[in-house]
């Protein structure tokens, strides 16, 4: 049976309840490289935001994560950079620092304003020419494009070269992407933006139905990686660190640094609802949190945590629903969720 028609997938992608920019004080900008499928995405909080992070995958590529630990000195950061290009892509954060400094954004360290920009990268080097990856110029361009408008989703920014469902080889994988979602309760909003380049499948978090992931040997149907592994199908050898889902969860609630860290931790519950398998030895799954406090309100952590996990799960789903199929010059074909039948 068909999982869905292409038009219904387009409809589901268009019917957004709102993305991370519904959070007061948050802007998002993408840079998409026209030379090959790669790019970067900046999530900016010009006035500063309390930051947190939680790394669950075993093969992360990150920058400035230690300063976000609740016991360390710095309270606020000014942006988070998400990028393709594996470790090379971390250079995109340098461009963000330059742009923010030029615009007077940063921590006052007496002699200058120092922008603080943590970052995380995903591995998209197998999609097109690996010599092309996001650099400082790309990060600068993403900042210049940032706004509070609803962010583009799918094959843009850090999600441009993302793919999912690689347990049985790249030839049976599908197109990933970047997605965003938000939840509002009592005047407080929690939003997420997720670049999904998972080793595993992506599921609808409400139905647990596989939406995108590893395909059958003929490439025409979704395989369902979890069930395939449990019945004894052997995974293909996987290059360590060649996957990773990265993202930012932001709220305009007033939160402490310890609470920001806890929201990053529980947001991974949203990933676990939408990706299976997740947090593997070949993923570097990393989620950041930003608290702008711009609503002037607080909510109990039970509610905020539930909102954070929900927004993360929905944004992960939208990352593949909004993706489009891709064929590289080298002949790699990555169909989108709308193109493949259900298992």
mmCIF file of C-alpha atoms in Angstrom:
data_model
loop_
_atom_site.group_PDB
_atom_site.id
_atom_site.type_symbol
_atom_site.label_atom_id
_atom_site.label_comp_id
_atom_site.label_asym_id
_atom_site.label_seq_id
_atom_site.Cartn_x
_atom_site.Cartn_y
_atom_site.Cartn_z
ATOM 1 C CA UNK A 1 0.000 0.000 0.000
ATOM 2 C CA UNK A 2 1.117 3.568 -0.526
ATOM 3 C CA UNK A 3 2.201 5.440 2.565
ATOM 4 C CA UNK A 4 0.709 8.629 1.188
ATOM 5 C CA UNK A 5 0.344 10.516 -2.040
ATOM 6 C CA UNK A 6 2.876 13.240 -2.873
ATOM 7 C CA UNK A 7 0.166 15.875 -2.582
ATOM 8 C CA UNK A 8 -0.789 14.784 0.937
ATOM 9 C CA UNK A 9 2.870 14.908 1.995
ATOM 10 C CA UNK A 10 3.087 18.429 0.603
ATOM 11 C CA UNK A 11 -0.069 19.314 2.507
ATOM 12 C CA UNK A 12 1.340 17.948 5.771
ATOM 13 C CA UNK A 13 4.525 19.945 5.259
ATOM 14 C CA UNK A 14 2.545 23.114 4.507
ATOM 15 C CA UNK A 15 0.288 22.723 7.543
ATOM 16 C CA UNK A 16 2.756 24.000 10.100
ATOM 17 C CA UNK A 17 1.630 25.004 13.571
ATOM 18 C CA UNK A 18 4.601 27.352 13.599
ATOM 19 C CA UNK A 19 8.322 26.976 13.903
ATOM 20 C CA UNK A 20 11.069 27.989 16.285
ATOM 21 C CA UNK A 21 10.846 31.650 15.278
ATOM 22 C CA UNK A 22 7.539 31.872 17.128
ATOM 23 C CA UNK A 23 9.746 31.989 20.218
ATOM 24 C CA UNK A 24 10.219 35.642 21.094
ATOM 25 C CA UNK A 25 13.797 36.785 20.537
ATOM 26 C CA UNK A 26 14.781 34.018 18.095
ATOM 27 C CA UNK A 27 15.869 34.443 14.473
ATOM 28 C CA UNK A 28 16.896 31.771 11.968
ATOM 29 C CA UNK A 29 19.002 32.029 8.827
ATOM 30 C CA UNK A 30 20.043 29.396 6.275
ATOM 31 C CA UNK A 31 22.936 29.229 3.854
ATOM 32 C CA UNK A 32 22.539 26.618 1.109
ATOM 33 C CA UNK A 33 25.543 25.923 -1.102
ATOM 34 C CA UNK A 34 24.643 25.913 -4.796
ATOM 35 C CA UNK A 35 27.735 23.847 -5.705
ATOM 36 C CA UNK A 36 26.739 20.666 -3.898
ATOM 37 C CA UNK A 37 24.119 19.597 -1.339
ATOM 38 C CA UNK A 38 25.408 21.120 1.894
ATOM 39 C CA UNK A 39 24.879 24.224 4.002
ATOM 40 C CA UNK A 40 24.467 25.668 7.470
ATOM 41 C CA UNK A 41 21.747 27.116 9.691
ATOM 42 C CA UNK A 42 22.129 29.707 12.437
ATOM 43 C CA UNK A 43 19.704 30.137 15.347
ATOM 44 C CA UNK A 44 20.304 33.610 16.699
ATOM 45 C CA UNK A 45 19.386 35.335 19.974
ATOM 46 C CA UNK A 46 20.813 38.828 19.619
ATOM 47 C CA UNK A 47 19.868 39.861 23.132
ATOM 48 C CA UNK A 48 21.468 36.720 24.531
ATOM 49 C CA UNK A 49 19.860 33.513 25.746
ATOM 50 C CA UNK A 50 20.523 31.086 28.572
ATOM 51 C CA UNK A 51 22.073 28.034 26.919
ATOM 52 C CA UNK A 52 22.211 24.300 27.468
ATOM 53 C CA UNK A 53 23.343 21.239 25.531
ATOM 54 C CA UNK A 54 23.140 17.457 25.695
ATOM 55 C CA UNK A 55 25.192 15.134 23.495
ATOM 56 C CA UNK A 56 23.881 11.571 23.167
ATOM 57 C CA UNK A 57 25.457 10.160 20.018
ATOM 58 C CA UNK A 58 28.874 8.535 20.278
ATOM 59 C CA UNK A 59 30.440 10.440 17.362
ATOM 60 C CA UNK A 60 29.743 14.166 17.872
ATOM 61 C CA UNK A 61 31.332 17.133 16.147
ATOM 62 C CA UNK A 62 30.879 20.198 18.343
ATOM 63 C CA UNK A 63 32.276 23.594 19.387
ATOM 64 C CA UNK A 64 31.910 25.561 22.651
ATOM 65 C CA UNK A 65 29.755 22.945 24.393
ATOM 66 C CA UNK A 66 31.743 22.968 27.656
ATOM 67 C CA UNK A 67 30.825 26.585 28.400
ATOM 68 C CA UNK A 68 27.168 25.515 28.505
ATOM 69 C CA UNK A 69 27.654 23.197 31.476
ATOM 70 C CA UNK A 70 25.520 24.483 34.376
ATOM 71 C CA UNK A 71 28.535 24.837 36.686
ATOM 72 C CA UNK A 72 30.572 26.928 34.253
ATOM 73 C CA UNK A 73 30.757 30.709 34.260
ATOM 74 C CA UNK A 74 29.038 31.954 31.105
ATOM 75 C CA UNK A 75 25.275 32.378 31.492
ATOM 76 C CA UNK A 76 24.216 33.376 27.981
ATOM 77 C CA UNK A 77 25.137 32.715 24.357
ATOM 78 C CA UNK A 78 24.174 34.662 21.250
ATOM 79 C CA UNK A 79 23.682 32.042 18.538
ATOM 80 C CA UNK A 80 23.991 28.348 17.751
ATOM 81 C CA UNK A 81 25.376 27.165 14.414
ATOM 82 C CA UNK A 82 24.247 23.903 12.807
ATOM 83 C CA UNK A 83 26.217 22.814 9.748
ATOM 84 C CA UNK A 84 26.980 20.076 7.288
ATOM 85 C CA UNK A 85 30.523 19.270 6.249
ATOM 86 C CA UNK A 86 31.507 17.139 9.255
ATOM 87 C CA UNK A 87 34.309 18.681 11.348
ATOM 88 C CA UNK A 88 35.185 21.117 8.567
ATOM 89 C CA UNK A 89 31.723 22.640 8.945
ATOM 90 C CA UNK A 90 32.534 23.891 12.441
ATOM 91 C CA UNK A 91 34.306 26.782 10.698
ATOM 92 C CA UNK A 92 30.841 28.223 9.909
ATOM 93 C CA UNK A 93 30.631 29.365 13.543
ATOM 94 C CA UNK A 94 33.662 31.609 12.963
ATOM 95 C CA UNK A 95 31.683 33.491 10.334
ATOM 96 C CA UNK A 96 28.792 33.882 12.753
ATOM 97 C CA UNK A 97 31.110 35.316 15.386
ATOM 98 C CA UNK A 98 32.381 37.841 12.831
ATOM 99 C CA UNK A 99 28.878 38.892 11.765
ATOM 100 C CA UNK A 100 27.621 39.251 15.331
ATOM 101 C CA UNK A 101 30.669 41.287 16.356
ATOM 102 C CA UNK A 102 30.142 43.637 13.408
ATOM 103 C CA UNK A 103 26.561 44.152 14.601
ATOM 104 C CA UNK A 104 27.487 44.852 18.217
ATOM 105 C CA UNK A 105 26.236 41.546 19.584
ATOM 106 C CA UNK A 106 28.226 39.716 22.239
ATOM 107 C CA UNK A 107 29.411 39.457 25.812
ATOM 108 C CA UNK A 108 30.995 42.670 27.090
ATOM 109 C CA UNK A 109 34.551 41.661 28.033
ATOM 110 C CA UNK A 110 35.641 45.285 28.560
ATOM 111 C CA UNK A 111 37.964 45.387 25.542
ATOM 112 C CA UNK A 112 35.395 44.134 23.026
ATOM 113 C CA UNK A 113 32.059 42.403 22.624
ATOM 114 C CA UNK A 114 32.645 38.677 22.328
ATOM 115 C CA UNK A 115 29.889 36.709 20.533
ATOM 116 C CA UNK A 116 29.460 33.202 21.946
ATOM 117 C CA UNK A 117 28.404 30.713 19.271
ATOM 118 C CA UNK A 118 28.304 26.993 20.129
ATOM 119 C CA UNK A 119 28.026 24.721 17.115
ATOM 120 C CA UNK A 120 27.424 21.154 15.972
ATOM 121 C CA UNK A 121 27.904 19.458 12.618
ATOM 122 C CA UNK A 122 26.516 16.502 10.720
ATOM 123 C CA UNK A 123 28.245 14.271 8.176
ATOM 124 C CA UNK A 124 27.049 14.881 4.604
ATOM 125 C CA UNK A 125 30.355 14.263 2.794
ATOM 126 C CA UNK A 126 28.947 11.261 0.908
ATOM 127 C CA UNK A 127 26.409 13.439 -0.925
ATOM 128 C CA UNK A 128 28.245 15.165 -3.766
ATOM 129 C CA UNK A 129 31.796 16.549 -3.813
ATOM 130 C CA UNK A 130 33.187 16.216 -0.278
ATOM 131 C CA UNK A 131 35.722 18.971 -0.954
ATOM 132 C CA UNK A 132 32.878 21.489 -0.767
ATOM 133 C CA UNK A 133 31.687 22.191 2.797
ATOM 134 C CA UNK A 134 30.411 25.132 4.862
ATOM 135 C CA UNK A 135 33.087 27.633 5.906
ATOM 136 C CA UNK A 136 33.236 30.958 7.723
ATOM 137 C CA UNK A 137 31.821 32.752 4.693
ATOM 138 C CA UNK A 138 28.829 30.392 4.735
ATOM 139 C CA UNK A 139 28.211 31.066 8.428
ATOM 140 C CA UNK A 140 28.425 34.802 7.831
ATOM 141 C CA UNK A 141 25.884 34.532 5.000
ATOM 142 C CA UNK A 142 23.485 32.519 7.180
ATOM 143 C CA UNK A 143 23.575 35.287 9.807
ATOM 144 C CA UNK A 144 22.975 37.953 7.162
ATOM 145 C CA UNK A 145 19.888 36.011 6.047
ATOM 146 C CA UNK A 146 18.511 35.495 9.572
ATOM 147 C CA UNK A 147 15.078 36.827 10.483
ATOM 148 C CA UNK A 148 12.062 36.076 12.638
ATOM 149 C CA UNK A 149 10.102 34.848 9.599
ATOM 150 C CA UNK A 150 9.084 31.207 9.418
ATOM 151 C CA UNK A 151 12.219 29.256 8.395
ATOM 152 C CA UNK A 152 12.363 27.276 5.169
ATOM 153 C CA UNK A 153 12.378 23.514 5.685
ATOM 154 C CA UNK A 154 13.562 20.415 3.852
ATOM 155 C CA UNK A 155 16.579 20.628 1.537
ATOM 156 C CA UNK A 156 18.009 23.870 2.919
ATOM 157 C CA UNK A 157 20.719 24.987 5.323
ATOM 158 C CA UNK A 158 22.174 22.267 7.528
ATOM 159 C CA UNK A 159 19.647 19.796 6.119
ATOM 160 C CA UNK A 160 20.635 20.215 2.466
ATOM 161 C CA UNK A 161 22.797 17.086 2.270
ATOM 162 C CA UNK A 162 21.160 15.131 5.082
ATOM 163 C CA UNK A 163 19.947 11.585 4.523
ATOM 164 C CA UNK A 164 18.340 8.926 6.717
ATOM 165 C CA UNK A 165 18.037 5.147 6.909
ATOM 166 C CA UNK A 166 21.641 4.108 6.228
ATOM 167 C CA UNK A 167 21.841 0.916 8.313
ATOM 168 C CA UNK A 168 21.767 -1.224 5.145
ATOM 169 C CA UNK A 169 23.915 1.071 3.011
ATOM 170 C CA UNK A 170 23.678 4.439 1.297
ATOM 171 C CA UNK A 171 22.159 2.858 -1.797
ATOM 172 C CA UNK A 172 19.033 2.079 0.274
ATOM 173 C CA UNK A 173 18.899 5.394 2.183
ATOM 174 C CA UNK A 174 16.464 8.296 1.734
ATOM 175 C CA UNK A 175 16.578 12.063 1.834
ATOM 176 C CA UNK A 176 16.633 13.772 5.225
ATOM 177 C CA UNK A 177 16.439 17.509 5.804
ATOM 178 C CA UNK A 178 15.704 20.219 8.330
ATOM 179 C CA UNK A 179 12.364 20.838 10.020
ATOM 180 C CA UNK A 180 10.897 23.096 12.649
ATOM 181 C CA UNK A 181 7.886 23.070 14.975
ATOM 182 C CA UNK A 182 6.633 24.813 18.092
ATOM 183 C CA UNK A 183 4.170 24.403 20.940
ATOM 184 C CA UNK A 184 2.545 27.221 22.956
ATOM 185 C CA UNK A 185 0.985 26.866 26.408
ATOM 186 C CA UNK A 186 -0.291 29.760 28.529
ATOM 187 C CA UNK A 187 1.609 32.393 26.583
ATOM 188 C CA UNK A 188 4.924 30.495 26.606
ATOM 189 C CA UNK A 189 6.344 28.950 23.425
ATOM 190 C CA UNK A 190 8.866 26.156 22.985
ATOM 191 C CA UNK A 191 10.157 25.623 19.463
ATOM 192 C CA UNK A 192 12.638 23.270 17.829
ATOM 193 C CA UNK A 193 14.636 23.161 14.622
ATOM 194 C CA UNK A 194 16.157 19.785 13.742
ATOM 195 C CA UNK A 195 18.586 18.804 10.984
ATOM 196 C CA UNK A 196 17.971 15.078 10.587
ATOM 197 C CA UNK A 197 20.816 13.007 9.147
ATOM 198 C CA UNK A 198 20.025 9.902 11.181
ATOM 199 C CA UNK A 199 21.461 6.444 10.712
ATOM 200 C CA UNK A 200 18.027 5.077 11.625
ATOM 201 C CA UNK A 201 14.486 5.483 10.313
ATOM 202 C CA UNK A 202 12.217 8.459 10.981
ATOM 203 C CA UNK A 203 8.799 7.633 12.460
ATOM 204 C CA UNK A 204 5.593 9.552 12.899
ATOM 205 C CA UNK A 205 5.730 10.121 16.682
ATOM 206 C CA UNK A 206 1.945 9.776 17.038
ATOM 207 C CA UNK A 207 1.509 6.510 15.138
ATOM 208 C CA UNK A 208 5.033 4.980 15.244
ATOM 209 C CA UNK A 209 4.690 4.383 11.487
ATOM 210 C CA UNK A 210 7.950 4.563 9.540
ATOM 211 C CA UNK A 211 7.885 7.618 7.268
ATOM 212 C CA UNK A 212 11.409 7.585 5.836
ATOM 213 C CA UNK A 213 14.428 5.329 6.255
ATOM 214 C CA UNK A 214 16.059 2.204 4.924
ATOM 215 C CA UNK A 215 14.404 0.748 1.838
ATOM 216 C CA UNK A 216 13.875 -2.805 0.663
ATOM 217 C CA UNK A 217 16.472 -4.309 -1.690
ATOM 218 C CA UNK A 218 14.463 -3.273 -4.751
ATOM 219 C CA UNK A 219 14.257 0.251 -3.343
ATOM 220 C CA UNK A 220 10.489 0.502 -3.707
ATOM 221 C CA UNK A 221 9.329 0.101 -0.118
ATOM 222 C CA UNK A 222 10.301 1.120 3.372
ATOM 223 C CA UNK A 223 11.991 -1.739 5.165
ATOM 224 C CA UNK A 224 11.452 -0.861 8.865
ATOM 225 C CA UNK A 225 14.984 -1.042 10.231
ATOM 226 C CA UNK A 226 13.978 -1.988 13.779
ATOM 227 C CA UNK A 227 12.057 -5.050 12.691
ATOM 228 C CA UNK A 228 14.711 -5.985 10.138
ATOM 229 C CA UNK A 229 17.465 -5.937 12.758
ATOM 230 C CA UNK A 230 15.363 -7.888 15.245
ATOM 231 C CA UNK A 231 14.703 -10.648 12.735
ATOM 232 C CA UNK A 232 18.439 -10.961 12.116
ATOM 233 C CA UNK A 233 19.100 -8.928 8.961
ATOM 234 C CA UNK A 234 22.777 -7.935 9.069
ATOM 235 C CA UNK A 235 23.592 -4.212 8.955
ATOM 236 C CA UNK A 236 26.175 -2.985 6.475
ATOM 237 C CA UNK A 237 29.529 -1.764 7.829
ATOM 238 C CA UNK A 238 29.078 1.913 8.723
ATOM 239 C CA UNK A 239 31.721 4.601 8.677
ATOM 240 C CA UNK A 240 31.968 5.914 12.232
ATOM 241 C CA UNK A 241 30.431 9.349 12.689
ATOM 242 C CA UNK A 242 28.860 9.435 9.232
ATOM 243 C CA UNK A 243 25.397 10.327 10.484
ATOM 244 C CA UNK A 244 24.028 12.608 13.264
ATOM 245 C CA UNK A 245 20.874 14.561 14.092
ATOM 246 C CA UNK A 246 21.503 18.043 15.464
ATOM 247 C CA UNK A 247 19.179 20.813 16.544
ATOM 248 C CA UNK A 248 18.152 23.684 18.775
ATOM 249 C CA UNK A 249 15.219 23.885 21.178
ATOM 250 C CA UNK A 250 14.310 27.416 22.237
ATOM 251 C CA UNK A 251 11.789 28.880 24.653
ATOM 252 C CA UNK A 252 10.733 32.366 25.666
ATOM 253 C CA UNK A 253 10.070 31.166 29.227
ATOM 254 C CA UNK A 254 12.357 32.462 31.967
ATOM 255 C CA UNK A 255 14.671 29.562 32.812
ATOM 256 C CA UNK A 256 17.947 29.042 34.638
ATOM 257 C CA UNK A 257 21.067 27.515 33.132
ATOM 258 C CA UNK A 258 20.404 24.272 35.004
ATOM 259 C CA UNK A 259 16.879 24.197 33.581
ATOM 260 C CA UNK A 260 18.234 24.850 30.091
ATOM 261 C CA UNK A 261 20.484 21.818 30.489
ATOM 262 C CA UNK A 262 17.568 19.686 31.662
ATOM 263 C CA UNK A 263 15.469 20.759 28.648
ATOM 264 C CA UNK A 264 18.289 19.663 26.349
ATOM 265 C CA UNK A 265 18.336 16.278 28.099
ATOM 266 C CA UNK A 266 14.589 15.664 27.837
ATOM 267 C CA UNK A 267 14.438 16.923 24.243
ATOM 268 C CA UNK A 268 16.272 13.749 23.278
ATOM 269 C CA UNK A 269 13.095 11.929 24.313
ATOM 270 C CA UNK A 270 11.540 13.604 21.284
ATOM 271 C CA UNK A 271 14.306 12.229 19.083
ATOM 272 C CA UNK A 272 13.707 8.766 20.520
ATOM 273 C CA UNK A 273 10.030 9.019 19.597
ATOM 274 C CA UNK A 274 10.814 10.022 16.010
ATOM 275 C CA UNK A 275 14.022 8.085 15.156
ATOM 276 C CA UNK A 276 14.794 4.369 15.520
ATOM 277 C CA UNK A 277 17.548 3.367 16.093
ATOM 278 C CA UNK A 278 18.796 6.606 17.650
ATOM 279 C CA UNK A 279 21.903 7.685 19.634
ATOM 280 C CA UNK A 280 23.990 4.992 17.970
ATOM 281 C CA UNK A 281 27.760 4.576 17.934
ATOM 282 C CA UNK A 282 27.756 6.093 14.436
ATOM 283 C CA UNK A 283 25.570 9.124 15.285
ATOM 284 C CA UNK A 284 26.675 12.301 17.041
ATOM 285 C CA UNK A 285 23.183 13.384 18.127
ATOM 286 C CA UNK A 286 23.450 16.784 19.818
ATOM 287 C CA UNK A 287 20.693 19.145 20.983
ATOM 288 C CA UNK A 288 21.140 22.705 22.246
ATOM 289 C CA UNK A 289 18.640 24.781 24.213
ATOM 290 C CA UNK A 290 18.163 28.536 24.323
ATOM 291 C CA UNK A 291 16.013 30.429 26.835
ATOM 292 C CA UNK A 292 15.311 34.050 25.858
ATOM 293 C CA UNK A 293 12.977 34.813 28.787
ATOM 294 C CA UNK A 294 11.198 37.259 26.465
ATOM 295 C CA UNK A 295 7.692 36.184 27.492
ATOM 296 C CA UNK A 296 8.428 37.239 31.075
ATOM 297 C CA UNK A 297 6.702 34.064 32.235
ATOM 298 C CA UNK A 298 7.711 30.770 33.754
ATOM 299 C CA UNK A 299 6.104 27.361 33.507
ATOM 300 C CA UNK A 300 6.788 24.307 35.591
ATOM 301 C CA UNK A 301 9.533 22.060 34.257
ATOM 302 C CA UNK A 302 7.065 19.211 33.788
ATOM 303 C CA UNK A 303 5.163 21.261 31.211
ATOM 304 C CA UNK A 304 8.262 22.771 29.595
ATOM 305 C CA UNK A 305 9.887 19.352 29.299
ATOM 306 C CA UNK A 306 6.779 17.887 27.672
ATOM 307 C CA UNK A 307 6.647 20.812 25.245
ATOM 308 C CA UNK A 308 10.345 20.464 24.382
ATOM 309 C CA UNK A 309 10.089 16.748 23.597
ATOM 310 C CA UNK A 310 6.930 17.326 21.550
ATOM 311 C CA UNK A 311 8.435 20.150 19.474
ATOM 312 C CA UNK A 312 11.569 18.075 18.871
ATOM 313 C CA UNK A 313 9.619 15.038 17.693
ATOM 314 C CA UNK A 314 7.432 17.118 15.377
ATOM 315 C CA UNK A 315 10.387 19.035 13.940
ATOM 316 C CA UNK A 316 12.195 15.750 13.224
ATOM 317 C CA UNK A 317 9.156 14.415 11.383
ATOM 318 C CA UNK A 318 8.848 17.631 9.374
ATOM 319 C CA UNK A 319 12.519 17.377 8.397
ATOM 320 C CA UNK A 320 11.690 14.356 6.219
ATOM 321 C CA UNK A 321 8.133 15.334 5.250
ATOM 322 C CA UNK A 322 9.414 18.600 3.772
ATOM 323 C CA UNK A 323 12.448 17.033 2.076
ATOM 324 C CA UNK A 324 12.619 16.552 -1.677
ATOM 325 C CA UNK A 325 14.282 13.731 -3.585
ATOM 326 C CA UNK A 326 17.860 14.230 -4.710
ATOM 327 C CA UNK A 327 20.187 12.687 -7.280
ATOM 328 C CA UNK A 328 23.849 13.693 -7.214
ATOM 329 C CA UNK A 329 26.184 14.013 -10.189
ATOM 330 C CA UNK A 330 27.905 10.881 -8.896
ATOM 331 C CA UNK A 331 24.673 8.906 -9.331
ATOM 332 C CA UNK A 332 23.486 8.605 -5.714
ATOM 333 C CA UNK A 333 19.674 8.754 -5.631
ATOM 334 C CA UNK A 334 17.902 9.644 -2.384
ATOM 335 C CA UNK A 335 14.105 9.503 -2.692
ATOM 336 C CA UNK A 336 11.925 11.569 -0.404
ATOM 337 C CA UNK A 337 9.234 10.326 1.965
ATOM 338 C CA UNK A 338 6.497 11.039 -0.589
ATOM 339 C CA UNK A 339 8.120 8.728 -3.130
ATOM 340 C CA UNK A 340 8.237 5.430 -1.243
ATOM 341 C CA UNK A 341 5.589 2.898 -0.232
ATOM 342 C CA UNK A 342 5.025 1.772 3.346
ATOM 343 C CA UNK A 343 6.405 -1.605 4.521
#
